[in-house]
Amino acid sequence: MTSERYVDIITMGCSKNLVDSEKLLYHLHKKGFHVYHNARRIHHDIAIVNTCGFINDAKEESVNLILELSRMRQSGRLKRLYVMGCLSERFFNELNKEIPEVDRYFGKFNWMSLLNELGCEAEKEEGRVITTPSHYAYLKIAEGCNRRCAYCAIPLITGAHKSRPMEEILSEVQSLVQLGVKEFQVVSQELTYYGLDIYGHRKLAELVSRMSDITGVEWIRLHYGYPNNFPYDLLPVIRERENVCKYLDIALQHSSNKVLELMHRNTTREYQEEMIHRMREEVPGICLRTTFMVGFPGEEEEDFDDLMDFTAKMRFERMGAFAYSEEEGTFAACHYKDEVAEDVKGQRLSRLMALQQSISEDVCRSRVGSVMRTIIDRREGDYYIGRTQYDSPEVDGEVLIPVEGRRLLKGHFYDVFITDADEFDLKGVLHKN
């Protein structure tokens, strides 16, 4: 085994990458390494960068970190440097050529070979070291994606959709519950496709139902659905199961039929409106999160006006947006010209987010006067910080509760009376029964 005992793992990008890092952490801990995740300083022995390769900003951030650590490696301040994840999966040869100071590159799926590189024998045993607050965890139920959206490089990186067997997922949930996890953020690149590849039909509703039956599972929250062929049998599960949050993250990307067709989204504005109405009808009070893209090649002012109208009409409780950036190797990069000017993209993005900010403030203020079950994540200064079932960590709003009187425990649930709100967050006090 290598004589270096300290390992830093730095995770870039999404929660799906984080799950991989947590699994690697588990195996390194078992082998006797002192492992740090996203520490404020590097411990000078071994650094492992788990990279993101989704959009230009994320790629640039990953490359800049690799270059910084490479300089440490060259100067002797770092003994070994390894790179894994999406960026090295996609640009393995280019990175080897351009940044040879890295000891070795691994892809997204062969990172367990790192253990062999460090002189350890890789084991088949599954396990994770949770790096989030101990009361919640991300649960990855599949890899890859069978969709071929024109702008997206993910299928080029991850390959076809591959569902994990249901029993394997449920076993992991039980193990995490034993570690104290109460809240599960269920993630995959395309959540609503789950099961089709290994069972012949979509099984997300059954998976969520069986998860909700496990003692100790307090909240289940669903991320990254797809509108086309949405599995409507999921809606009764969300409605009827108390520990399934009335929350669904489903990226729509646009509303203009012309742009949706150019994007290869296999859907229409009319279909999306009907789907949203059905979701809200079947699951009263559901919180819908979506993502939109502005500035896609071919998006004209009338298409953007359509998106603004759609956003105003649908009034999503949560929404994020970003400007199109060309990703090499995608259909859009190969066949379309990135012709929308950058300043126009920026203006459209600002207008869309200003509209959503107004909607979000209305949604938050509608909560004032209600009592909401809230989980406590941390304390900051004079406030405890919590979340409701409508708030996913990192991306959504929070509940601020003044520190006064009763001590609140991290990872515990409390009934909170909402007294005030702004466009993002709620403020409240403990509800007196």
Coordinates of C-alpha atoms in Angstrom, one line a residue:
M1 CA 0.0 0.0 0.0
T2 CA 1.2 3.5 -0.7
S3 CA 3.0 5.3 2.2
E4 CA 0.9 8.5 1.7
R5 CA -2.0 8.4 4.1
Y6 CA -4.0 11.6 3.5
V7 CA -6.4 11.8 0.6
D8 CA -8.4 14.9 -0.5
I9 CA -11.4 14.3 -2.7
I10 CA -12.8 17.4 -4.4
T11 CA -16.2 17.0 -6.1
M12 CA -17.3 19.2 -8.9
G13 CA -20.7 19.4 -10.5
C14 CA -23.9 17.6 -9.6
S15 CA -25.3 15.4 -6.8
K16 CA -24.8 12.3 -9.0
N17 CA -21.0 13.0 -8.9
L18 CA -21.3 13.4 -5.2
V19 CA -22.7 9.9 -4.7
D20 CA -19.7 8.5 -6.6
S21 CA -17.3 10.4 -4.3
E22 CA -19.1 9.2 -1.2
K23 CA -18.7 5.6 -2.4
L24 CA -15.0 6.2 -3.0
L25 CA -14.6 7.8 0.4
Y26 CA -16.1 4.7 2.0
H27 CA -13.6 2.3 0.4
L28 CA -10.6 4.6 1.1
H29 CA -11.7 4.9 4.8
K30 CA -11.9 1.1 5.0
K31 CA -8.3 0.8 3.6
G32 CA -7.1 3.1 6.4
F33 CA -6.7 6.4 4.6
H34 CA -7.5 9.7 6.2
V35 CA -9.9 11.1 3.7
Y36 CA -11.2 14.7 3.4
H37 CA -14.0 15.9 1.2
N38 CA -14.0 19.4 -0.2
A39 CA -11.7 20.5 2.6
R40 CA -10.6 24.2 2.8
R41 CA -6.9 23.2 2.3
I42 CA -5.1 20.3 0.6
H43 CA -3.3 17.9 2.8
H44 CA -0.3 17.4 0.5
D45 CA -0.4 13.7 0.0
I46 CA -3.0 12.6 -2.6
A47 CA -5.7 14.7 -4.3
I48 CA -8.5 13.2 -6.4
V49 CA -10.7 15.6 -8.5
N50 CA -14.1 14.3 -9.5
T51 CA -14.9 16.5 -12.5
C52 CA -17.9 17.8 -14.2
G53 CA -18.1 18.1 -18.0
F54 CA -21.7 19.2 -18.6
I55 CA -21.5 22.9 -19.7
N56 CA -18.6 25.2 -20.5
D57 CA -18.6 27.0 -17.1
A58 CA -18.4 23.7 -15.3
K59 CA -15.7 22.3 -17.6
E60 CA -13.6 25.5 -17.1
E61 CA -14.0 25.3 -13.4
S62 CA -12.8 21.7 -13.4
V63 CA -9.8 22.4 -15.7
N64 CA -8.7 25.4 -13.6
L65 CA -8.7 23.2 -10.5
I66 CA -6.7 20.5 -12.2
L67 CA -4.2 23.1 -13.4
E68 CA -3.9 24.6 -9.9
L69 CA -3.3 21.1 -8.4
S70 CA -0.9 20.2 -11.2
R71 CA 1.3 23.2 -10.2
M72 CA 1.3 21.9 -6.6
R73 CA 2.2 18.4 -7.9
Q74 CA 5.1 19.9 -9.9
S75 CA 6.4 21.9 -7.0
G76 CA 6.3 18.9 -4.7
R77 CA 3.6 20.4 -2.4
L78 CA 1.4 17.5 -3.6
K79 CA 2.7 13.9 -3.9
R80 CA 0.0 12.4 -6.2
L81 CA -2.9 13.8 -8.3
Y82 CA -5.7 11.8 -9.9
V83 CA -8.7 12.9 -12.0
M84 CA -12.0 11.1 -12.5
G85 CA -15.5 11.8 -13.5
C86 CA -17.4 13.3 -16.5
L87 CA -14.7 15.6 -17.9
S88 CA -12.0 12.9 -18.0
E89 CA -14.6 10.4 -19.3
R90 CA -15.3 12.7 -22.3
F91 CA -11.8 14.2 -22.9
F92 CA -9.5 11.5 -21.7
N93 CA -7.0 11.7 -24.5
E94 CA -7.0 15.5 -24.6
L95 CA -6.4 15.9 -20.9
N96 CA -3.6 13.3 -20.9
K97 CA -1.9 15.3 -23.6
E98 CA -2.5 18.8 -22.3
I99 CA -2.0 18.2 -18.5
P100 CA 0.4 15.3 -18.2
E101 CA 1.3 16.3 -14.6
V102 CA -1.7 14.3 -13.5
D103 CA -0.5 10.9 -12.3
R104 CA -3.5 9.2 -13.9
Y105 CA -6.9 9.9 -15.4
F106 CA -10.0 7.7 -14.7
G107 CA -13.4 8.0 -16.4
K108 CA -16.8 8.1 -14.8
F109 CA -17.3 4.4 -14.5
N110 CA -13.8 2.9 -13.7
W111 CA -13.0 5.1 -10.7
M112 CA -12.8 2.0 -8.4
S113 CA -9.5 1.2 -10.2
L114 CA -8.1 4.1 -8.1
L115 CA -7.9 1.7 -5.2
N116 CA -5.6 -0.6 -7.2
E117 CA -3.6 2.5 -8.2
L118 CA -3.1 3.2 -4.5
G119 CA -2.0 -0.3 -3.7
C120 CA -5.4 -1.6 -2.4
E121 CA -7.5 -4.4 -3.6
A122 CA -10.9 -3.2 -4.8
E123 CA -13.9 -4.9 -3.1
K124 CA -17.4 -5.5 -4.3
E125 CA -18.9 -4.4 -1.0
E126 CA -21.2 -1.4 -1.4
G127 CA -21.1 1.5 1.1
R128 CA -21.0 5.3 1.4
V129 CA -19.6 8.0 3.6
I130 CA -22.3 10.7 3.7
T131 CA -20.8 14.1 3.1
T132 CA -24.1 16.0 3.3
P133 CA -25.6 16.8 6.7
S134 CA -26.2 13.3 8.2
H135 CA -30.0 13.5 8.0
Y136 CA -30.3 13.6 4.2
A137 CA -28.6 11.9 1.3
Y138 CA -28.8 11.7 -2.5
L139 CA -30.0 8.4 -3.9
K140 CA -28.9 7.7 -7.5
I141 CA -31.2 5.1 -9.1
A142 CA -29.8 5.1 -12.6
E143 CA -26.9 6.2 -14.9
G144 CA -27.0 7.5 -18.4
C145 CA -29.7 8.7 -20.7
N146 CA -31.5 7.4 -23.8
R147 CA -32.8 10.9 -24.7
R148 CA -31.0 12.7 -27.5
C149 CA -31.7 16.3 -26.8
A150 CA -29.8 18.4 -29.4
Y151 CA -27.9 20.5 -26.9
C152 CA -27.0 17.9 -24.3
A153 CA -23.6 16.1 -24.0
I154 CA -24.6 13.8 -21.1
P155 CA -25.4 10.8 -23.3
L156 CA -21.9 11.2 -24.9
I157 CA -20.4 11.0 -21.5
T158 CA -22.6 8.4 -19.6
G159 CA -24.0 6.3 -22.5
A160 CA -27.4 4.7 -22.5
H161 CA -29.8 4.7 -19.5
K162 CA -29.0 1.9 -17.1
S163 CA -31.4 1.4 -14.1
R164 CA -30.2 0.0 -10.9
P165 CA -32.1 -3.1 -9.8
M166 CA -34.9 -2.2 -7.4
E167 CA -33.8 -4.5 -4.6
E168 CA -30.3 -3.1 -4.7
I169 CA -31.7 0.5 -4.3
L170 CA -34.0 -0.6 -1.4
S171 CA -31.1 -2.3 0.3
E172 CA -29.1 1.0 0.1
V173 CA -32.0 2.9 1.5
Q174 CA -32.2 0.6 4.5
S175 CA -28.5 0.9 5.1
L176 CA -28.6 4.7 4.9
V177 CA -31.6 4.8 7.3
Q178 CA -29.4 2.8 9.8
L179 CA -26.8 5.6 9.5
G180 CA -29.4 8.2 10.4
V181 CA -30.6 9.4 7.0
K182 CA -34.2 10.5 7.1
E183 CA -34.6 12.4 3.9
F184 CA -33.8 11.1 0.4
Q185 CA -33.2 13.1 -2.7
V186 CA -33.9 10.6 -5.5
V187 CA -31.8 11.5 -8.6
S188 CA -30.8 10.3 -12.0
Q189 CA -30.3 11.9 -15.4
E190 CA -33.8 10.9 -16.4
L191 CA -35.8 9.8 -13.4
T192 CA -39.1 8.9 -15.1
Y193 CA -37.4 6.4 -17.4
Y194 CA -36.5 4.2 -14.4
G195 CA -37.1 0.5 -14.9
L196 CA -37.9 0.5 -18.6
D197 CA -34.5 -1.0 -19.6
I198 CA -34.4 -3.9 -17.1
Y199 CA -38.1 -4.6 -16.4
G200 CA -39.7 -3.7 -19.7
H201 CA -41.9 -0.9 -18.3
R202 CA -41.5 2.1 -16.0
K203 CA -41.2 1.3 -12.4
L204 CA -40.6 4.6 -10.6
A205 CA -44.0 4.6 -8.9
E206 CA -43.4 1.1 -7.5
L207 CA -39.9 2.0 -6.4
V208 CA -41.1 5.1 -4.6
S209 CA -43.9 3.2 -3.0
R210 CA -41.6 0.6 -1.6
M211 CA -39.1 3.2 -0.4
S212 CA -41.9 4.9 1.5
D213 CA -42.7 1.6 3.3
I214 CA -39.3 1.5 4.9
T215 CA -39.4 2.5 8.5
G216 CA -37.3 5.6 9.1
V217 CA -37.8 7.1 5.7
E218 CA -39.3 10.5 6.5
W219 CA -39.1 12.4 3.2
I220 CA -38.6 11.3 -0.4
R221 CA -38.1 14.0 -3.0
L222 CA -37.9 13.4 -6.7
H223 CA -35.5 15.1 -9.1
Y224 CA -34.9 15.3 -12.9
G225 CA -38.0 13.9 -14.6
Y226 CA -38.8 14.2 -18.3
P227 CA -42.1 15.3 -19.8
N228 CA -42.4 12.9 -22.7
N229 CA -44.3 9.7 -21.7
F230 CA -44.5 10.9 -18.1
P231 CA -45.5 7.9 -15.9
Y232 CA -48.8 9.2 -14.4
D233 CA -49.1 6.3 -12.0
L234 CA -46.5 8.2 -10.0
L235 CA -49.0 10.9 -9.1
P236 CA -51.2 8.9 -6.7
V237 CA -48.1 7.8 -4.9
I238 CA -47.0 11.5 -4.3
R239 CA -50.6 12.4 -3.3
E240 CA -51.2 9.5 -0.9
R241 CA -47.9 8.7 0.7
E242 CA -47.2 11.1 3.6
N243 CA -43.5 10.7 3.4
V244 CA -43.3 11.4 -0.3
C245 CA -42.8 15.1 -0.7
K246 CA -45.4 16.9 -2.9
Y247 CA -42.4 18.0 -5.0
L248 CA -41.3 17.2 -8.5
D249 CA -38.4 18.5 -10.5
I250 CA -39.1 18.1 -14.2
A251 CA -36.9 20.1 -16.7
L252 CA -39.0 21.5 -19.6
Q253 CA -36.3 23.6 -21.3
H254 CA -38.7 25.7 -23.4
S255 CA -42.3 26.2 -24.5
S256 CA -42.1 27.3 -28.1
N257 CA -43.0 24.4 -30.3
K258 CA -40.5 25.5 -32.9
V259 CA -37.6 25.6 -30.3
L260 CA -38.8 22.3 -28.7
E261 CA -38.6 20.6 -32.1
L262 CA -35.1 22.1 -32.7
M263 CA -34.1 20.8 -29.3
H264 CA -35.4 17.3 -30.1
R265 CA -37.5 17.3 -26.9
N266 CA -40.3 15.2 -28.4
T267 CA -43.0 17.3 -26.7
T268 CA -45.1 20.4 -27.3
R269 CA -46.3 23.4 -25.3
E270 CA -49.8 22.0 -25.4
Y271 CA -48.7 18.6 -24.0
Q272 CA -46.7 20.3 -21.3
E273 CA -49.6 22.5 -20.2
E274 CA -51.9 19.5 -20.1
M275 CA -49.3 17.6 -18.0
I276 CA -48.9 20.4 -15.5
H277 CA -52.6 20.9 -15.1
R278 CA -53.0 17.1 -14.5
M279 CA -50.2 17.1 -11.9
R280 CA -51.8 20.0 -10.0
E281 CA -55.2 18.4 -10.3
E282 CA -54.2 15.0 -9.1
V283 CA -51.7 16.2 -6.4
P284 CA -53.2 19.4 -4.8
G285 CA -50.5 21.6 -3.5
I286 CA -47.6 20.0 -5.5
C287 CA -44.5 22.1 -5.8
L288 CA -43.1 22.0 -9.4
R289 CA -39.5 22.8 -10.1
T290 CA -38.4 23.2 -13.7
T291 CA -35.4 24.5 -15.8
F292 CA -35.5 26.6 -18.9
M293 CA -32.9 27.4 -21.5
V294 CA -32.7 30.8 -23.4
G295 CA -30.8 31.6 -26.5
F296 CA -30.9 28.2 -28.2
P297 CA -30.1 28.4 -31.9
G298 CA -33.2 29.5 -33.8
E299 CA -34.8 31.1 -30.8
E300 CA -36.3 34.3 -32.1
E301 CA -38.0 37.1 -30.1
E302 CA -41.4 35.6 -30.6
D303 CA -40.2 32.2 -29.2
F304 CA -38.8 33.9 -26.1
D305 CA -42.1 35.8 -25.8
D306 CA -43.8 32.4 -25.9
L307 CA -41.6 31.2 -23.0
M308 CA -42.4 34.4 -21.0
D309 CA -46.1 33.8 -21.5
F310 CA -45.8 30.2 -20.6
T311 CA -43.9 31.0 -17.4
A312 CA -46.4 33.6 -16.4
K313 CA -49.3 31.3 -17.1
M314 CA -47.9 28.1 -15.4
R315 CA -46.5 30.0 -12.4
F316 CA -43.9 27.3 -11.4
E317 CA -43.2 27.3 -7.7
R318 CA -39.5 26.8 -8.4
M319 CA -37.6 27.6 -11.6
G320 CA -34.0 27.9 -12.8
A321 CA -32.7 29.0 -16.1
F322 CA -29.5 29.3 -18.1
A323 CA -28.2 30.6 -21.4
Y324 CA -27.4 28.1 -24.2
S325 CA -23.7 27.3 -24.6
E326 CA -22.5 25.1 -27.5
E327 CA -21.3 21.7 -26.4
E328 CA -18.9 20.0 -28.9
G329 CA -20.1 16.7 -30.3
T330 CA -23.8 17.4 -29.7
F331 CA -26.3 17.6 -32.5
A332 CA -26.8 21.3 -32.0
A333 CA -23.0 22.0 -32.2
C334 CA -22.7 19.9 -35.4
H335 CA -25.8 21.1 -37.2
Y336 CA -26.8 24.5 -35.9
K337 CA -25.1 27.9 -35.8
D338 CA -24.9 29.5 -32.3
E339 CA -26.4 32.7 -33.7
V340 CA -28.2 34.3 -30.8
A341 CA -25.8 37.1 -29.6
E342 CA -24.4 36.7 -26.1
D343 CA -25.8 40.1 -24.9
V344 CA -29.3 39.0 -26.2
K345 CA -29.0 35.7 -24.3
G346 CA -28.1 37.7 -21.2
Q347 CA -31.0 40.1 -21.6
R348 CA -33.5 37.3 -22.1
L349 CA -32.1 35.4 -19.1
S350 CA -32.5 38.5 -16.9
R351 CA -36.0 39.1 -18.0
L352 CA -37.1 35.5 -17.4
M353 CA -35.5 35.4 -14.0
A354 CA -37.1 38.7 -13.0
L355 CA -40.5 37.3 -13.9
Q356 CA -39.8 34.2 -11.9
Q357 CA -38.6 36.2 -9.0
S358 CA -42.0 37.9 -8.8
I359 CA -43.8 34.6 -9.1
S360 CA -41.6 33.1 -6.4
E361 CA -42.3 36.0 -4.0
D362 CA -46.0 35.5 -4.5
V363 CA -45.7 31.8 -3.8
C364 CA -43.6 32.4 -0.7
R365 CA -46.0 35.1 0.7
S366 CA -48.9 32.7 0.2
R367 CA -47.3 30.5 2.9
V368 CA -47.5 33.3 5.5
G369 CA -50.0 32.3 8.3
S370 CA -49.6 28.6 7.7
V371 CA -48.0 25.9 9.8
M372 CA -45.3 23.9 8.0
R373 CA -43.4 20.8 9.0
T374 CA -39.7 21.9 8.8
I375 CA -36.5 19.9 9.1
I376 CA -33.5 21.8 10.7
D377 CA -30.3 21.7 8.7
R378 CA -28.0 24.0 10.7
R379 CA -27.7 27.1 12.8
E380 CA -26.3 30.4 11.4
G381 CA -25.8 33.3 13.8
D382 CA -29.2 34.2 15.3
Y383 CA -31.2 31.8 13.2
Y384 CA -31.9 28.1 12.8
I385 CA -32.1 27.2 9.1
G386 CA -34.6 24.6 8.0
R387 CA -36.5 23.5 5.0
T388 CA -40.1 22.4 4.2
Q389 CA -41.1 19.5 2.0
Y390 CA -41.1 22.0 -0.9
D391 CA -37.4 22.9 -0.5
S392 CA -34.6 20.7 -1.9
P393 CA -31.1 21.4 -0.4
E394 CA -28.8 23.7 -2.2
V395 CA -31.3 24.8 -4.9
D396 CA -34.4 26.0 -3.1
G397 CA -35.4 28.4 -0.4
E398 CA -35.1 27.9 3.4
V399 CA -36.9 28.7 6.6
L400 CA -35.3 31.1 9.1
I401 CA -36.3 30.6 12.7
P402 CA -35.0 33.0 15.4
V403 CA -32.8 31.4 18.1
E404 CA -34.8 32.1 21.2
G405 CA -35.9 29.8 24.0
R406 CA -36.1 26.2 22.9
R407 CA -33.0 24.6 21.4
L408 CA -33.7 23.0 18.0
L409 CA -31.8 19.9 16.9
K410 CA -30.3 19.4 13.5
G411 CA -32.1 16.7 11.5
H412 CA -35.2 16.9 13.6
F413 CA -38.7 18.0 12.4
Y414 CA -40.7 20.9 13.9
D415 CA -43.9 22.6 13.2
V416 CA -43.2 26.2 12.2
F417 CA -45.7 29.0 12.0
I418 CA -44.7 31.2 9.0
T419 CA -44.7 34.9 9.9
D420 CA -43.0 36.5 6.9
A421 CA -41.5 35.8 3.5
D422 CA -39.4 37.3 0.6
E423 CA -38.9 36.1 -2.9
F424 CA -36.8 33.1 -1.8
D425 CA -37.1 32.3 1.9
L426 CA -39.6 32.0 4.7
K427 CA -39.4 33.3 8.3
G428 CA -41.2 31.6 11.2
V429 CA -41.5 30.7 14.8
L430 CA -42.1 27.4 16.5
H431 CA -45.8 26.6 16.4
K432 CA -47.4 26.4 19.9
N433 CA -49.9 23.5 19.8

